[in-house]
mmCIF file of C-alpha atoms in Angstrom:
data_model
loop_
_atom_site.group_PDB
_atom_site.id
_atom_site.type_symbol
_atom_site.label_atom_id
_atom_site.label_comp_id
_atom_site.label_asym_id
_atom_site.label_seq_id
_atom_site.Cartn_x
_atom_site.Cartn_y
_atom_site.Cartn_z
ATOM 1 C CA UNK A 143 -0.116 -0.202 0.376
ATOM 2 C CA UNK A 144 1.106 3.741 -0.586
ATOM 3 C CA UNK A 145 0.851 6.290 2.254
ATOM 4 C CA UNK A 146 0.340 9.116 0.598
ATOM 5 C CA UNK A 147 1.079 13.420 2.733
ATOM 6 C CA UNK A 148 0.135 16.638 0.692
ATOM 7 C CA UNK A 149 2.158 18.995 2.714
ATOM 8 C CA UNK A 150 1.729 17.208 6.245
ATOM 9 C CA UNK A 151 -1.566 15.937 5.777
ATOM 10 C CA UNK A 152 -2.931 12.884 4.478
ATOM 11 C CA UNK A 153 -4.090 13.256 1.145
ATOM 12 C CA UNK A 154 -7.686 13.817 0.210
ATOM 13 C CA UNK A 155 -9.419 14.034 -2.668
ATOM 14 C CA UNK A 156 -9.205 17.633 -2.691
ATOM 15 C CA UNK A 157 -5.613 18.378 -2.775
ATOM 16 C CA UNK A 158 -4.971 15.022 -5.076
ATOM 17 C CA UNK A 159 -6.497 17.258 -7.646
ATOM 18 C CA UNK A 160 -3.936 18.954 -8.387
ATOM 19 C CA UNK A 161 -0.920 16.405 -8.911
ATOM 20 C CA UNK A 162 -3.463 14.439 -11.183
ATOM 21 C CA UNK A 163 -3.921 16.955 -12.914
ATOM 22 C CA UNK A 164 -0.933 18.454 -13.447
ATOM 23 C CA UNK A 165 2.186 16.793 -14.814
ATOM 24 C CA UNK A 166 4.643 20.081 -13.877
ATOM 25 C CA UNK A 167 7.074 19.288 -11.117
ATOM 26 C CA UNK A 168 9.974 16.951 -10.105
ATOM 27 C CA UNK A 169 10.872 14.926 -7.485
ATOM 28 C CA UNK A 170 13.745 12.460 -5.833
ATOM 29 C CA UNK A 171 13.334 8.618 -4.868
ATOM 30 C CA UNK A 172 15.102 7.508 -2.040
ATOM 31 C CA UNK A 173 15.227 3.876 -0.695
ATOM 32 C CA UNK A 174 14.897 4.930 3.758
ATOM 33 C CA UNK A 175 16.300 2.184 6.392
ATOM 34 C CA UNK A 176 15.978 2.816 10.067
ATOM 35 C CA UNK A 177 14.809 6.959 9.376
ATOM 36 C CA UNK A 178 17.879 6.959 7.547
ATOM 37 C CA UNK A 179 18.789 7.551 3.763
ATOM 38 C CA UNK A 180 22.001 8.044 1.745
ATOM 39 C CA UNK A 181 23.347 11.014 0.437
ATOM 40 C CA UNK A 182 20.160 13.471 2.049
ATOM 41 C CA UNK A 183 21.859 16.766 1.055
ATOM 42 C CA UNK A 184 22.386 15.425 -2.687
ATOM 43 C CA UNK A 185 18.357 15.056 -2.375
ATOM 44 C CA UNK A 186 17.542 17.921 -1.389
ATOM 45 C CA UNK A 187 20.430 19.852 -2.932
ATOM 46 C CA UNK A 188 18.648 18.255 -6.376
ATOM 47 C CA UNK A 189 14.844 19.204 -4.944
ATOM 48 C CA UNK A 190 15.772 23.298 -4.061
ATOM 49 C CA UNK A 191 18.192 23.509 -7.834
ATOM 50 C CA UNK A 192 14.851 21.882 -9.509
ATOM 51 C CA UNK A 193 12.421 24.077 -7.806
ATOM 52 C CA UNK A 194 14.833 27.380 -8.654
ATOM 53 C CA UNK A 195 14.885 26.374 -12.186
ATOM 54 C CA UNK A 196 11.035 25.681 -12.846
ATOM 55 C CA UNK A 197 9.479 27.922 -10.584
ATOM 56 C CA UNK A 198 11.988 30.462 -9.497
ATOM 57 C CA UNK A 199 11.064 30.125 -5.783
ATOM 58 C CA UNK A 200 13.189 28.337 -2.820
ATOM 59 C CA UNK A 201 12.199 25.241 -1.089
ATOM 60 C CA UNK A 202 13.057 24.950 2.419
ATOM 61 C CA UNK A 203 15.373 22.375 3.346
ATOM 62 C CA UNK A 204 14.182 21.736 6.473
ATOM 63 C CA UNK A 205 10.285 21.645 5.393
ATOM 64 C CA UNK A 206 11.090 19.069 3.429
ATOM 65 C CA UNK A 207 12.878 17.495 6.243
ATOM 66 C CA UNK A 208 10.218 17.537 8.870
ATOM 67 C CA UNK A 209 7.714 16.620 5.937
ATOM 68 C CA UNK A 210 9.124 13.008 5.446
ATOM 69 C CA UNK A 211 9.254 12.948 8.952
ATOM 70 C CA UNK A 212 5.861 13.044 9.474
ATOM 71 C CA UNK A 213 5.498 10.929 6.870
ATOM 72 C CA UNK A 214 7.086 7.673 7.871
ATOM 73 C CA UNK A 215 5.710 8.636 11.860
ATOM 74 C CA UNK A 216 2.493 8.432 9.981
ATOM 75 C CA UNK A 217 2.851 5.472 8.599
ATOM 76 C CA UNK A 218 4.098 3.290 11.484
ATOM 77 C CA UNK A 219 7.203 2.702 8.998
ATOM 78 C CA UNK A 220 10.855 3.300 9.178
ATOM 79 C CA UNK A 221 11.815 1.657 5.919
ATOM 80 C CA UNK A 222 10.572 2.677 2.861
ATOM 81 C CA UNK A 223 10.603 3.774 -1.023
ATOM 82 C CA UNK A 224 9.790 7.051 -0.413
ATOM 83 C CA UNK A 225 9.470 10.161 -2.898
ATOM 84 C CA UNK A 226 9.092 13.450 -2.328
ATOM 85 C CA UNK A 227 7.356 15.488 -5.356
ATOM 86 C CA UNK A 228 7.911 19.084 -5.669
ATOM 87 C CA UNK A 229 4.392 21.515 -7.518
ATOM 88 C CA UNK A 230 4.159 25.826 -6.581
ATOM 89 C CA UNK A 231 0.087 26.209 -8.413
ATOM 90 C CA UNK A 232 0.354 29.639 -9.503
ATOM 91 C CA UNK A 233 -0.308 31.956 -6.839
ATOM 92 C CA UNK A 234 0.330 30.358 -4.053
ATOM 93 C CA UNK A 235 3.798 31.390 -1.827
ATOM 94 C CA UNK A 236 5.523 28.411 -1.805
ATOM 95 C CA UNK A 237 5.539 25.110 -3.208
ATOM 96 C CA UNK A 238 3.249 21.765 -3.027
ATOM 97 C CA UNK A 239 5.168 19.313 -0.987
ATOM 98 C CA UNK A 240 4.041 15.454 -1.602
ATOM 99 C CA UNK A 241 5.322 13.300 -0.066
ATOM 100 C CA UNK A 242 4.304 9.062 -1.138
ATOM 101 C CA UNK A 243 5.446 5.867 1.619
ATOM 102 C CA UNK A 244 5.894 2.614 0.024
ATOM 103 C CA UNK A 245 7.317 -0.892 1.303
ATOM 104 C CA UNK A 246 11.280 -0.588 0.756
ATOM 105 C CA UNK A 247 12.750 -1.874 -2.820
ATOM 106 C CA UNK A 248 16.647 -3.264 -3.563
ATOM 107 C CA UNK A 249 17.249 -3.390 -7.041
ATOM 108 C CA UNK A 250 17.791 -7.017 -8.305
ATOM 109 C CA UNK A 251 21.351 -7.977 -8.247
ATOM 110 C CA UNK A 252 20.591 -10.375 -11.080
ATOM 111 C CA UNK A 253 22.567 -9.349 -14.844
ATOM 112 C CA UNK A 254 20.282 -7.350 -16.890
ATOM 113 C CA UNK A 255 19.687 -6.557 -20.831
ATOM 114 C CA UNK A 256 18.976 -3.497 -22.099
ATOM 115 C CA UNK A 257 18.022 -2.549 -25.294
ATOM 116 C CA UNK A 258 18.900 0.540 -26.654
ATOM 117 C CA UNK A 259 15.601 3.289 -28.220
ATOM 118 C CA UNK A 260 16.227 6.248 -29.741
ATOM 119 C CA UNK A 261 15.246 9.014 -27.130
ATOM 120 C CA UNK A 262 16.630 11.618 -25.072
ATOM 121 C CA UNK A 263 14.646 13.310 -22.238
ATOM 122 C CA UNK A 264 13.631 16.887 -22.300
ATOM 123 C CA UNK A 265 15.783 18.850 -19.506
ATOM 124 C CA UNK A 266 17.399 15.433 -18.190
ATOM 125 C CA UNK A 267 19.485 17.487 -15.735
ATOM 126 C CA UNK A 268 15.685 17.418 -13.689
ATOM 127 C CA UNK A 269 13.924 14.461 -12.496
ATOM 128 C CA UNK A 270 10.754 16.031 -13.559
ATOM 129 C CA UNK A 271 7.524 14.836 -14.532
ATOM 130 C CA UNK A 272 5.834 13.773 -17.511
ATOM 131 C CA UNK A 273 8.085 11.197 -18.942
ATOM 132 C CA UNK A 274 6.237 9.768 -21.471
ATOM 133 C CA UNK A 275 9.010 9.352 -23.954
ATOM 134 C CA UNK A 276 10.878 7.759 -21.570
ATOM 135 C CA UNK A 277 7.787 5.379 -20.136
ATOM 136 C CA UNK A 278 7.099 4.121 -23.915
ATOM 137 C CA UNK A 279 10.839 2.399 -24.770
ATOM 138 C CA UNK A 280 10.721 1.411 -21.535
ATOM 139 C CA UNK A 281 7.466 -0.278 -21.958
ATOM 140 C CA UNK A 282 9.072 -1.199 -24.960
ATOM 141 C CA UNK A 283 11.624 -2.733 -23.884
ATOM 142 C CA UNK A 284 10.052 -4.306 -21.760
ATOM 143 C CA UNK A 285 7.703 -5.979 -23.758
ATOM 144 C CA UNK A 286 10.768 -6.892 -25.806
ATOM 145 C CA UNK A 287 12.148 -9.362 -22.601
ATOM 146 C CA UNK A 288 14.298 -6.835 -21.515
ATOM 147 C CA UNK A 289 14.811 -5.153 -18.376
ATOM 148 C CA UNK A 290 15.537 -1.823 -19.247
ATOM 149 C CA UNK A 291 15.701 0.653 -21.771
ATOM 150 C CA UNK A 292 19.129 2.968 -22.837
ATOM 151 C CA UNK A 293 18.181 6.027 -23.813
ATOM 152 C CA UNK A 294 20.451 7.872 -27.724
ATOM 153 C CA UNK A 295 20.884 10.549 -29.194
ATOM 154 C CA UNK A 296 20.337 10.655 -32.700
ATOM 155 C CA UNK A 297 24.044 9.987 -33.510
ATOM 156 C CA UNK A 298 24.222 7.306 -31.006
ATOM 157 C CA UNK A 299 25.405 8.590 -28.666
ATOM 158 C CA UNK A 300 24.276 6.775 -25.250
ATOM 159 C CA UNK A 301 23.341 9.050 -22.622
ATOM 160 C CA UNK A 302 21.554 7.131 -19.661
ATOM 161 C CA UNK A 303 18.599 4.506 -18.594
ATOM 162 C CA UNK A 304 15.091 5.643 -18.739
ATOM 163 C CA UNK A 305 15.324 4.402 -14.910
ATOM 164 C CA UNK A 306 18.967 4.343 -14.884
ATOM 165 C CA UNK A 307 22.661 5.630 -14.988
ATOM 166 C CA UNK A 308 25.286 3.402 -16.495
ATOM 167 C CA UNK A 309 28.939 2.893 -16.118
ATOM 168 C CA UNK A 310 31.252 0.847 -18.392
ATOM 169 C CA UNK A 311 34.269 -1.060 -17.592
ATOM 170 C CA UNK A 312 37.067 -0.839 -19.471
ATOM 171 C CA UNK A 313 39.377 -3.420 -16.919
ATOM 172 C CA UNK A 314 40.775 -0.460 -15.402
ATOM 173 C CA UNK A 315 38.386 3.062 -15.087
ATOM 174 C CA UNK A 316 34.728 2.981 -15.044
ATOM 175 C CA UNK A 317 33.170 5.469 -17.234
ATOM 176 C CA UNK A 318 30.499 7.515 -17.288
ATOM 177 C CA UNK A 319 28.884 8.632 -20.062
ATOM 178 C CA UNK A 320 29.643 12.229 -20.716
ATOM 179 C CA UNK A 321 26.138 13.634 -22.306
ATOM 180 C CA UNK A 322 23.217 15.379 -21.515
ATOM 181 C CA UNK A 323 21.528 12.559 -18.716
ATOM 182 C CA UNK A 324 20.128 13.002 -15.104
ATOM 183 C CA UNK A 325 22.218 12.314 -12.456
ATOM 184 C CA UNK A 326 21.513 9.720 -9.947
ATOM 185 C CA UNK A 327 22.431 10.185 -6.193
ATOM 186 C CA UNK A 328 23.800 6.473 -6.260
ATOM 187 C CA UNK A 329 25.940 7.257 -9.309
ATOM 188 C CA UNK A 330 26.678 10.891 -7.642
ATOM 189 C CA UNK A 331 27.797 8.935 -4.362
ATOM 190 C CA UNK A 332 29.557 6.316 -6.544
ATOM 191 C CA UNK A 333 31.404 8.096 -8.796
ATOM 192 C CA UNK A 334 34.183 9.920 -6.664
ATOM 193 C CA UNK A 335 34.852 6.169 -4.394
ATOM 194 C CA UNK A 336 35.241 4.432 -7.632
ATOM 195 C CA UNK A 337 38.588 4.637 -10.450
ATOM 196 C CA UNK A 338 35.466 6.737 -12.926
ATOM 197 C CA UNK A 339 36.255 8.977 -15.304
ATOM 198 C CA UNK A 340 33.647 10.330 -18.060
ATOM 199 C CA UNK A 341 33.480 9.906 -21.897
ATOM 200 C CA UNK A 342 31.436 10.219 -24.774
ATOM 201 C CA UNK A 343 30.095 6.947 -25.846
ATOM 202 C CA UNK A 344 28.246 5.927 -28.426
ATOM 203 C CA UNK A 345 26.244 2.319 -29.389
ATOM 204 C CA UNK A 346 29.083 2.000 -32.021
ATOM 205 C CA UNK A 347 31.718 1.956 -28.937
ATOM 206 C CA UNK A 348 29.933 -0.594 -26.806
ATOM 207 C CA UNK A 349 31.116 -3.623 -27.713
ATOM 208 C CA UNK A 350 34.781 -2.093 -27.034
ATOM 209 C CA UNK A 351 34.194 -2.020 -23.068
ATOM 210 C CA UNK A 352 34.457 -5.391 -21.160
ATOM 211 C CA UNK A 353 31.763 -5.108 -18.145
ATOM 212 C CA UNK A 354 28.818 -2.245 -17.685
ATOM 213 C CA UNK A 355 26.019 -2.178 -14.844
ATOM 214 C CA UNK A 356 23.203 -0.100 -14.082
ATOM 215 C CA UNK A 357 22.596 2.201 -10.539
ATOM 216 C CA UNK A 358 19.393 4.036 -9.933
ATOM 217 C CA UNK A 359 17.687 4.908 -5.959
ATOM 218 C CA UNK A 360 17.534 1.191 -5.856
ATOM 219 C CA UNK A 361 20.802 0.473 -5.648
ATOM 220 C CA UNK A 362 23.013 -1.261 -8.716
ATOM 221 C CA UNK A 363 23.168 -4.346 -11.012
ATOM 222 C CA UNK A 364 25.206 -5.371 -13.351
ATOM 223 C CA UNK A 365 24.368 -5.854 -17.251
ATOM 224 C CA UNK A 366 24.857 -8.335 -19.290
ATOM 225 C CA UNK A 367 23.794 -7.566 -22.505
ATOM 226 C CA UNK A 368 23.002 -4.101 -24.396
ATOM 227 C CA UNK A 369 21.759 -5.369 -28.243
ATOM 228 C CA UNK A 370 23.918 -7.518 -29.467
ATOM 229 C CA UNK A 371 26.390 -7.054 -27.188
ATOM 230 C CA UNK A 372 26.992 -9.344 -24.228
ATOM 231 C CA UNK A 373 28.966 -8.586 -21.905
ATOM 232 C CA UNK A 374 31.054 -10.523 -18.845
ATOM 233 C CA UNK A 375 29.883 -9.962 -15.229
ATOM 234 C CA UNK A 376 33.154 -8.978 -13.409
ATOM 235 C CA UNK A 377 32.733 -10.291 -9.867
ATOM 236 C CA UNK A 378 35.720 -8.144 -9.084
ATOM 237 C CA UNK A 379 34.566 -4.830 -10.619
ATOM 238 C CA UNK A 380 30.903 -5.579 -8.605
ATOM 239 C CA UNK A 381 32.718 -6.248 -4.857
ATOM 240 C CA UNK A 382 34.347 -2.716 -5.563
ATOM 241 C CA UNK A 383 31.190 -1.299 -6.560
ATOM 242 C CA UNK A 384 29.831 -2.955 -3.571
ATOM 243 C CA UNK A 385 32.300 -1.936 -0.996
ATOM 244 C CA UNK A 386 31.998 1.827 -2.572
ATOM 245 C CA UNK A 387 28.248 1.743 -1.876
ATOM 246 C CA UNK A 388 28.687 0.082 1.648
ATOM 247 C CA UNK A 389 31.554 2.890 2.739
ATOM 248 C CA UNK A 390 28.301 4.983 2.192
ATOM 249 C CA UNK A 391 27.402 6.782 5.758
ATOM 250 C CA UNK A 392 23.487 7.026 6.028
ATOM 251 C CA UNK A 393 22.058 10.359 6.748
ATOM 252 C CA UNK A 394 19.738 10.784 9.484
ATOM 253 C CA UNK A 395 15.825 12.241 7.709
#
């Protein structure tokens, strides 16, 4: 079941009209364990930056944290998949915050099959609402028997997954695509903790890498293939990624 609060109060039919009738807004998604989250400052920074860009207004980080705590307490849980959505109706003096609380999730660790698709998100640096294109291509990938879609531009430049970031391994370095994309929180936490570099990667380059893996708010998992290109699941690499991820502190909300 999903528990929803809007501006610190349980959602009602009246208050749910805003998210039901508008797709202009943004959000962040996090995994909560024991009322803690990895990368809290990154989540808050993402929300504040997107609020400034989309609404030309500020968002108080203390208010966000208070609304998260209130929703967790009201749902009587300390472990959860939680999202914070931000809207700002015209004429209102402050943003509207919607917090959704669902059961916790962890990305299945089995190797993933990925299908490349010709699509790049609008304003990809923002985790915004209304992602019809990425949802359409993700659905197409799933129907074709894959686990994720890989978004690419008209030149075949790799950007990101539909709901993930992707990284490649050449045997020495983790290479993150240098292309317009969302800086996922897990990517932001792992990049400085791994031997990382950024490089433009095209579909023609895929076979030059030994391994690859995906990241999102639920964790990480290896890639076994992209289209017809097969990858080795490198146990040493995945252990290194896991150790880096486990070393990230959990922040109290």
